[in-house]
Coordinates of C-alpha atoms and ligand atoms in Angstrom, one line a residue:
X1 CA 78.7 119.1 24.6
X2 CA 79.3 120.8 28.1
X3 CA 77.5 121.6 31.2
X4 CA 76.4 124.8 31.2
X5 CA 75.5 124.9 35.1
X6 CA 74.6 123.2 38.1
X7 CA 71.9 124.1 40.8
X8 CA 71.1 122.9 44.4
X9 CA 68.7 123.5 47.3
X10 CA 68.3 122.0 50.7
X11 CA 65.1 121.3 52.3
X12 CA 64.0 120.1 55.5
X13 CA 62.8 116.9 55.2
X14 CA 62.5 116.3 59.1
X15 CA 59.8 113.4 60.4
X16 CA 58.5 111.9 63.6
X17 CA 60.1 109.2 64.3
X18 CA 63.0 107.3 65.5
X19 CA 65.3 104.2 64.9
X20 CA 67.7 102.9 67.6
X21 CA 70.0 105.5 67.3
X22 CA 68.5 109.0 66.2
X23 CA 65.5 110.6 65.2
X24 CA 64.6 112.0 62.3
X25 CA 63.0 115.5 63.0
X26 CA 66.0 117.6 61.9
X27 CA 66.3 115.8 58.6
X28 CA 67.6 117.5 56.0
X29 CA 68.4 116.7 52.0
X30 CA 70.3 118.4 49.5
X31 CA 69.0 118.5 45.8
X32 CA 71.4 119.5 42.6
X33 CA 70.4 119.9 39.2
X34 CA 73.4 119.6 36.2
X35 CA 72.6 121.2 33.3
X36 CA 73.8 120.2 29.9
X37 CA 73.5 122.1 26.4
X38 CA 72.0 118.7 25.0
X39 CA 68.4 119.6 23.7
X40 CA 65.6 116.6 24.3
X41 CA 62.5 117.4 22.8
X42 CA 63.3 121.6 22.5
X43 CA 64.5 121.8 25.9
X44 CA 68.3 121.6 27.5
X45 CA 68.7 118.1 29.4
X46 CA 68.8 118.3 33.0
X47 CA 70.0 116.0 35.4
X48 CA 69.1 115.9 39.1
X49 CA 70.5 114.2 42.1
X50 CA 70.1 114.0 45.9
X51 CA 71.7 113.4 49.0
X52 CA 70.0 109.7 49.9
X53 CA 68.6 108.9 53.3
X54 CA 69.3 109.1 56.9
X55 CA 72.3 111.3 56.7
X56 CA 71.7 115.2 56.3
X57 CA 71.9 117.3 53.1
X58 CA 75.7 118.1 52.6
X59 CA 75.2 120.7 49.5
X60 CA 77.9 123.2 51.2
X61 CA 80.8 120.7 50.0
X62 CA 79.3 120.6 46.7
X63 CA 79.0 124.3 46.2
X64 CA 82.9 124.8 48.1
X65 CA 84.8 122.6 46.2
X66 CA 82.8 120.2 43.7
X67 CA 80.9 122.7 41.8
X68 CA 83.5 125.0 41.3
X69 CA 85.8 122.1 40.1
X70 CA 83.4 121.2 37.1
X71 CA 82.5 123.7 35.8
X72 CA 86.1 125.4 35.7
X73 CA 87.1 122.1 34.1
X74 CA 87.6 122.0 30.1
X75 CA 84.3 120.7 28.8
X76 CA 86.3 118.1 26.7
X77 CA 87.5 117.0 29.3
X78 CA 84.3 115.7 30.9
X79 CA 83.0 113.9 28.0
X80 CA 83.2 110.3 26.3
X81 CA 85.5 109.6 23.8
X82 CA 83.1 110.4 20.7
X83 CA 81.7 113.6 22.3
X84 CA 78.2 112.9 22.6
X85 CA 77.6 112.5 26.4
X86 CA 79.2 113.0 29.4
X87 CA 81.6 110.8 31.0
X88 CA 80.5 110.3 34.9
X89 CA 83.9 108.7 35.8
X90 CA 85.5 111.9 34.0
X91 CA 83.8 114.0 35.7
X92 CA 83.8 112.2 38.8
X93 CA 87.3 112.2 38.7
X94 CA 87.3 115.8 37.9
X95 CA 85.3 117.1 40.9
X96 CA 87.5 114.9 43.4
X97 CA 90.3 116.5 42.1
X98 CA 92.5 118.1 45.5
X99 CA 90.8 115.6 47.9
X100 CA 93.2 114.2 50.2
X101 CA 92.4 109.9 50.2
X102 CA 90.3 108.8 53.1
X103 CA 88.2 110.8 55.5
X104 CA 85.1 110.0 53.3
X105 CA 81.8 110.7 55.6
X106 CA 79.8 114.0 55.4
X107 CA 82.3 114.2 51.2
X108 CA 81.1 111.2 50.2
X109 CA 77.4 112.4 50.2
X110 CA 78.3 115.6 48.3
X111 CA 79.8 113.4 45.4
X112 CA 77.2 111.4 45.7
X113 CA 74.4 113.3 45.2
X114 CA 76.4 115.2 41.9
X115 CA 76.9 111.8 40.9
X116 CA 73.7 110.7 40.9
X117 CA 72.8 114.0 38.6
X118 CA 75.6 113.3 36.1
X119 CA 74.3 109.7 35.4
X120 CA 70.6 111.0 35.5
X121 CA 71.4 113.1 32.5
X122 CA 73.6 110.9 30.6
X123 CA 70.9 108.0 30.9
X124 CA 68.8 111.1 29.5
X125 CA 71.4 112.0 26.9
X126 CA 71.1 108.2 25.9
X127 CA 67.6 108.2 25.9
X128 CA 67.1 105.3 28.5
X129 CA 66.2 104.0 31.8
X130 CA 69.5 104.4 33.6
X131 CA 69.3 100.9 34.5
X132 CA 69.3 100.0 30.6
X133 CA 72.1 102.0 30.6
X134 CA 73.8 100.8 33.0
X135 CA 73.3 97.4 31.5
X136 CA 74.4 98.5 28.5
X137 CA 77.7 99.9 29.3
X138 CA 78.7 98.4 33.0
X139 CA 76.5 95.6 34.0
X140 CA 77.4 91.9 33.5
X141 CA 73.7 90.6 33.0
X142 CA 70.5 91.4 31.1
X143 CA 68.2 93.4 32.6
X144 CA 65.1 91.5 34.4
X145 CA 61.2 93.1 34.1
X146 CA 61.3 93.1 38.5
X147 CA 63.7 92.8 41.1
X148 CA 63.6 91.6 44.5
X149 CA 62.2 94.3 47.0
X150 CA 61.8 94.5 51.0
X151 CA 60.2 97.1 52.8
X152 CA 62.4 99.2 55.7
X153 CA 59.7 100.4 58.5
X154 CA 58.5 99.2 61.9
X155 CA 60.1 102.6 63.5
X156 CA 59.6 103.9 66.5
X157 CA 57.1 106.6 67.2
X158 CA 55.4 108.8 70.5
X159 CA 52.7 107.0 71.3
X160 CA 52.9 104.2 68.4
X161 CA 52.1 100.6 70.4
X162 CA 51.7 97.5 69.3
X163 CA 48.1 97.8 67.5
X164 CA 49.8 100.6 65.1
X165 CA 52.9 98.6 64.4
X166 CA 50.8 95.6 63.5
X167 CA 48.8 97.7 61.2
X168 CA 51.5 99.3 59.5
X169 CA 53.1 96.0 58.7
X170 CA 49.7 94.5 57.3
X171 CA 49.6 97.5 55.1
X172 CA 52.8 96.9 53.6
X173 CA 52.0 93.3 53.0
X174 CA 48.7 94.5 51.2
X175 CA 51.2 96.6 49.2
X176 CA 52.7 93.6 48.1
X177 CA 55.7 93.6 49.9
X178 CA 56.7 90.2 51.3
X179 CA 59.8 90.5 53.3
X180 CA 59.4 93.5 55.8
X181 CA 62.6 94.9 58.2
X182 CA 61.3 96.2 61.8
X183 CA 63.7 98.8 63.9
X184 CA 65.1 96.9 67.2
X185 CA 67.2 98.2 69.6
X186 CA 65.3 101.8 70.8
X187 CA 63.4 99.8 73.6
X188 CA 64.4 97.3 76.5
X189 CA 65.1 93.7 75.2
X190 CA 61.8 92.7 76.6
X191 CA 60.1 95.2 74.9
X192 CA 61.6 94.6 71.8
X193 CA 60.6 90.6 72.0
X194 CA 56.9 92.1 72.2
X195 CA 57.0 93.5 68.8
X196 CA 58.6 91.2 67.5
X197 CA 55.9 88.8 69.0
X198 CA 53.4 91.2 67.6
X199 CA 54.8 90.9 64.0
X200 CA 55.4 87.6 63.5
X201 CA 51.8 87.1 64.7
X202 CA 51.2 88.6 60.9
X203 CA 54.6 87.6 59.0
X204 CA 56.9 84.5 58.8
X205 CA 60.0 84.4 60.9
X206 CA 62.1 83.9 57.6
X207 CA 60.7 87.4 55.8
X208 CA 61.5 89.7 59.1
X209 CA 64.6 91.3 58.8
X210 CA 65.6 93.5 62.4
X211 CA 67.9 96.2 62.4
X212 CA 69.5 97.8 65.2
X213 CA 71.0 101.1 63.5
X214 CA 74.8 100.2 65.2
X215 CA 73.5 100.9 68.6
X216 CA 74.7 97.4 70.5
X217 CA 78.2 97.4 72.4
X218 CA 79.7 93.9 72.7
X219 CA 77.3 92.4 75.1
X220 CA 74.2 93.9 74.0
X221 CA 74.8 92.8 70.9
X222 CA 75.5 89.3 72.3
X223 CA 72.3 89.6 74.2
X224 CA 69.7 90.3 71.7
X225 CA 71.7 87.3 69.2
X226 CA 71.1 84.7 72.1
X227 CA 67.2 85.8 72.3
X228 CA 67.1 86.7 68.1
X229 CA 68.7 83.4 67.2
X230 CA 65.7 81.1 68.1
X231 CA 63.3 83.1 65.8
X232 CA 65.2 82.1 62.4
X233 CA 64.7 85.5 60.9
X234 CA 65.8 86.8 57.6
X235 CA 68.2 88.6 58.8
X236 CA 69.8 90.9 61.3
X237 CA 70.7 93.5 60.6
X238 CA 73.8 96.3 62.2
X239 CA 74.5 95.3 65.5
X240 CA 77.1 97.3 66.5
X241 CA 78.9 100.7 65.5
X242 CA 79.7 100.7 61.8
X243 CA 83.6 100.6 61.9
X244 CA 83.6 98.1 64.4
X245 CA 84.3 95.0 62.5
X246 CA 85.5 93.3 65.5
X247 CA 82.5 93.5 67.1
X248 CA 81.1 92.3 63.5
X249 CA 83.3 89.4 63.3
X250 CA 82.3 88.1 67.1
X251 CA 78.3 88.4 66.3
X252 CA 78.9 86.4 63.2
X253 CA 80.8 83.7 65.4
X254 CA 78.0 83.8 67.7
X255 CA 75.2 83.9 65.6
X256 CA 74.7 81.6 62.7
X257 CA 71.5 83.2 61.0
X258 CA 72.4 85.5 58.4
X259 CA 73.6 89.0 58.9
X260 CA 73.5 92.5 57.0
X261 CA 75.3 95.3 57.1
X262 CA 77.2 98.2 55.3
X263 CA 75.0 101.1 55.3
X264 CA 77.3 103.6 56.8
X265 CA 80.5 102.4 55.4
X266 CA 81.0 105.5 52.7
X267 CA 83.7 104.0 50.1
X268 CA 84.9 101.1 48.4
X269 CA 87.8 100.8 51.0
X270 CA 85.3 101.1 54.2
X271 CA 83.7 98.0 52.3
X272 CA 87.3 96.1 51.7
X273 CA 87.8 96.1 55.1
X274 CA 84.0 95.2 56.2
X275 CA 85.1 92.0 54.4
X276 CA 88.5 91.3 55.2
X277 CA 88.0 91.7 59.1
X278 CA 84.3 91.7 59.4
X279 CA 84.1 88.0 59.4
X280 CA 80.9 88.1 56.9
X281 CA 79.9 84.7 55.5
X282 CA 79.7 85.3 51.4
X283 CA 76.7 82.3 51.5
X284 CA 74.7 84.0 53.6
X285 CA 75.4 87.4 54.9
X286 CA 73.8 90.4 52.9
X287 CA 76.3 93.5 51.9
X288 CA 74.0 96.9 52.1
X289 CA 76.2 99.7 50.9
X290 CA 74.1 102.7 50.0
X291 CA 75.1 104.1 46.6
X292 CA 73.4 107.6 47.0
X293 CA 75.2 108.0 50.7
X294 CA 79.0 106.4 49.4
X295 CA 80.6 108.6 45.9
X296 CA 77.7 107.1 44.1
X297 CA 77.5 105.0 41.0
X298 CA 81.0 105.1 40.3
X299 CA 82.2 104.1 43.1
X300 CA 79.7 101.5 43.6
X301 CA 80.9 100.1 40.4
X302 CA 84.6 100.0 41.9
X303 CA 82.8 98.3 45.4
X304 CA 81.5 95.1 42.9
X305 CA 84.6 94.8 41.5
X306 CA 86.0 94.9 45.0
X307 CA 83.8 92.4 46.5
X308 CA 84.1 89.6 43.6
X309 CA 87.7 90.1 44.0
X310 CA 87.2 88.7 47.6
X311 CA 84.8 86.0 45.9
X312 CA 81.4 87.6 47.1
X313 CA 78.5 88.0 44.3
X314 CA 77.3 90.8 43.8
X315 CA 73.6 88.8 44.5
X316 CA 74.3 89.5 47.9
X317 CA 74.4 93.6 47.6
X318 CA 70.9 94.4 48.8
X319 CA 71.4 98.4 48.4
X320 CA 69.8 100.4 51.6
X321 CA 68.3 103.4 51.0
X322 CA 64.9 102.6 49.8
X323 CA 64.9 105.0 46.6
X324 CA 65.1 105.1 43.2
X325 CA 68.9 104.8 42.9
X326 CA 68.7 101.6 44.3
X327 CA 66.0 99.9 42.5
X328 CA 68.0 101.4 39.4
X329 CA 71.4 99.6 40.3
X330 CA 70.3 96.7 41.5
X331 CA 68.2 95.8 38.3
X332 CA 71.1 97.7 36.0
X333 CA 74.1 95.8 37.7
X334 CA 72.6 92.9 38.9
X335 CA 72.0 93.2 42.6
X336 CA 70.5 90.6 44.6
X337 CA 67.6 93.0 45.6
X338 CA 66.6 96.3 46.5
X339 CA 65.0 98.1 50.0
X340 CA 62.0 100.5 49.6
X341 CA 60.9 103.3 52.2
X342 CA 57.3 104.2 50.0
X343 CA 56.0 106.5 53.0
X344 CA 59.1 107.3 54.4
X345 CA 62.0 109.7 54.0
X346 CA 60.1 111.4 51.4
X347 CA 60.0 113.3 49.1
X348 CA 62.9 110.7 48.0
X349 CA 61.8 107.7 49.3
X350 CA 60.1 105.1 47.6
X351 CA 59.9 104.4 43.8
X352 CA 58.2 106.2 40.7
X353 CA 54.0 106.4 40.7
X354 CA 52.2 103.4 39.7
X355 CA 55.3 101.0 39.8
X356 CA 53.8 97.4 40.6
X357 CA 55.0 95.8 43.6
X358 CA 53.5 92.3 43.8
X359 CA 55.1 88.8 45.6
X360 CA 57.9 91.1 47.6
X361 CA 59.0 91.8 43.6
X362 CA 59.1 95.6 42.3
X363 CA 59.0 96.5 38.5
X364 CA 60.7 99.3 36.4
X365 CA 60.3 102.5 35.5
X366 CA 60.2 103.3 31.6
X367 CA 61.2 106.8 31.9
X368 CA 64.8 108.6 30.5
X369 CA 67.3 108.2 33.7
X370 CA 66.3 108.0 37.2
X371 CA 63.1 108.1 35.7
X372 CA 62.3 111.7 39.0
X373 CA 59.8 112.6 35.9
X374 CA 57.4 109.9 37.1
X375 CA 57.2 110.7 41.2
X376 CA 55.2 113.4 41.6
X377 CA 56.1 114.3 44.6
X378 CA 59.6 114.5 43.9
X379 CA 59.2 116.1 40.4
X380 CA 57.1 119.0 42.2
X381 CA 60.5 119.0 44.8
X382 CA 62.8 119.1 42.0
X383 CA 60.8 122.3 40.1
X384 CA 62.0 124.5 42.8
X385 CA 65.7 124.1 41.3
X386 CA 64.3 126.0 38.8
X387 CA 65.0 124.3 36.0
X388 CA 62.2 122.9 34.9
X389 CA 59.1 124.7 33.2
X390 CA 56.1 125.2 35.1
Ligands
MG401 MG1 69.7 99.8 58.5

């Protein structure tokens, strides 16, 4: 079998609103579809990938270097051992081929989002869910009906006060959504303690998650722990610059509730050092790589076998990114739980049509890979790749 080509796109996927740090009107998201000479039902297999959330479409370094790279590659050399799929750490291996180590960033999106289409068709190829096949062949557990599931939201807006942020947050509880994270960080402290006022008036203290999008230096961060610490909320979540794992370390000496962090950390060796100098607690700290933003799923598979080297389970990986990739690993390789954006970032965001979410629990798709098929809105996205009839 071979891939026969590989298509992308990037569209503008810009929206009104803000977190701590940036907004998001400039948004951006690359798209890639791998085609394979497999036929499924009279028609070549496709997979289809896309750049994740939050960070901008980075399709140019796929179509320099990565694109190129496959498809000049020896077809044999990208498939499994009996010839009947491909292999996505052979060709994973193959499309990194010339890259110097390190310097991950805007490179580590572009191999993710190819990533993401390799597995996409070789769940296809397989005929299953991709978690189910990712069960099959890399997980360590049986695959549950539902996984945990928190909502990301409470952004900030023009002219969104407390009456819309409280009705936004009701909405996701009618949803079914228990635990909800709220943005923190893009107002004055005081201002901040207000919505936070205003949202515990209609959720628990210990299913509000806060996130502050790395904007705190050292004493802001100190600041908002002293006044967050009273509240006993779920957690809290990127306090300071990403890198900064001193800055990390002090907040978790300062602050006992639980942390979470990892979002922007794009490789299994930005997440080695989150834990050695980091000073994360392994009983109660949350690790939030994002698959679809860090090499993908291979690469996530070397990150678990990272972090239970270090003696972390891989319970405590609650994947940002709010997307179908997410919900797939986390029930394929036994995550502790999964984020959801279902009106945000979208087309990309959110999970496939008529997926129940009930008591802050999400169920599965039964749909060939990623399962794009069964989100309409992404499906009609995806059709302008061209590859699809109709
Ligand atoms: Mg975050």
């Amino acid at each position: 079998m071979r891939i026969t080509d590989i298509k992308d796109m990037t569209l503008s996927t810009g929206e009104k609103r803000s977190n701590a740090m940036m907004d998001f009107s400039d948004m951006t998201t690359g798209f890639v579809a791998v085609v394979t000479d497999v036929m499924r039902d009279g028609r070549p297999v496709v997979g289809y990938g896309f750049s994740g959330t939050g960070r901008y479409s980075q399709n140019a370094i796929c179509r320099d270097r990565m694109i190129p790279r496959i498809m000049a590659a020896d077809p044999d050399t990208l498939q499994n051992d009996a010839g009947d799929n491909l292999d996505p750490f052979r060709v994973w291996d193959c499309m990194m081929q010339k890259e110097k180590p390190g310097g991950h960033g805007d490179r580590a999106v572009a191999a993710a989002t190819l990533d993401m289409a390799v597995w996409d068709a070789a769940a296809k190829i397989a005929g299953q869910p991709l978690y189910r096949y990712l069960a099959d062949n890399y997980g360590k557990s049986s695959v549950p009906d539902r996984v945990p599931v928190y909502v990301g939201g409470g952004y900030y807006a023009p002219g969104r006060g407390l009456p819309e942020l409280q009705d936004e947050i009701r909405g996701h509880l009618d949803d079914g959504f228990v635990v909800v994270k709220m943005k923190i960080g893009g107002a004055p402290l005081d201002e901040d303690l207000k919505r936070l006022d205003a949202v515990l008036e209609i959720v628990p203290s210990d299913n509000l998650a806060v996130d502050a999008n790395g904007r705190f230096d050292h004493a802001a961060a100190m600041q908002y722990a002293d006044a967050l610490a009273p509240l006993g909320l779920r957690w809290f979540e990127e306090p300071g610059f990403p890198l900064d794992f001193d800055l990390q370390a002090e907040v978790a000496r300062h602050y006992d509730g639980p942390l979470a962090t990892g979002e922007n950390l794009l490789s299994m060796w930005d997440a080695k050092n989150l834990l050695r100098y980091g000073g994360l607690r392994l009983e109660k700290d949350y690790l939030q790589f994002d698959c679809a933003l860090s090499y993908g799923i291979c690469e996530y598979i070397r990150t678990i076998d990272m972090i239970e080297d270090h003696g972390w389970s891989r319970q405590r990986l609650y994947p940002h990114g709010g997307h179908l990739l997410s919900l797939h690993i986390t029930a394929g390789l036994g995550l502790g739980g999964t984020e959801a954006y279902p009106r945000t970032h979208q087309p990309v965001g959110g999970f496939t049509d008529g997926l129940t979410i009930a008591d802050g629990y999400v169920g599965l798709p039964d749909i060939p890979g990623l399962g794009f098929e069964g989100k309409s809105n992404l499906y009609e996205t995806l059709k302008r790749l061209g590859t699809e009839p109709g």
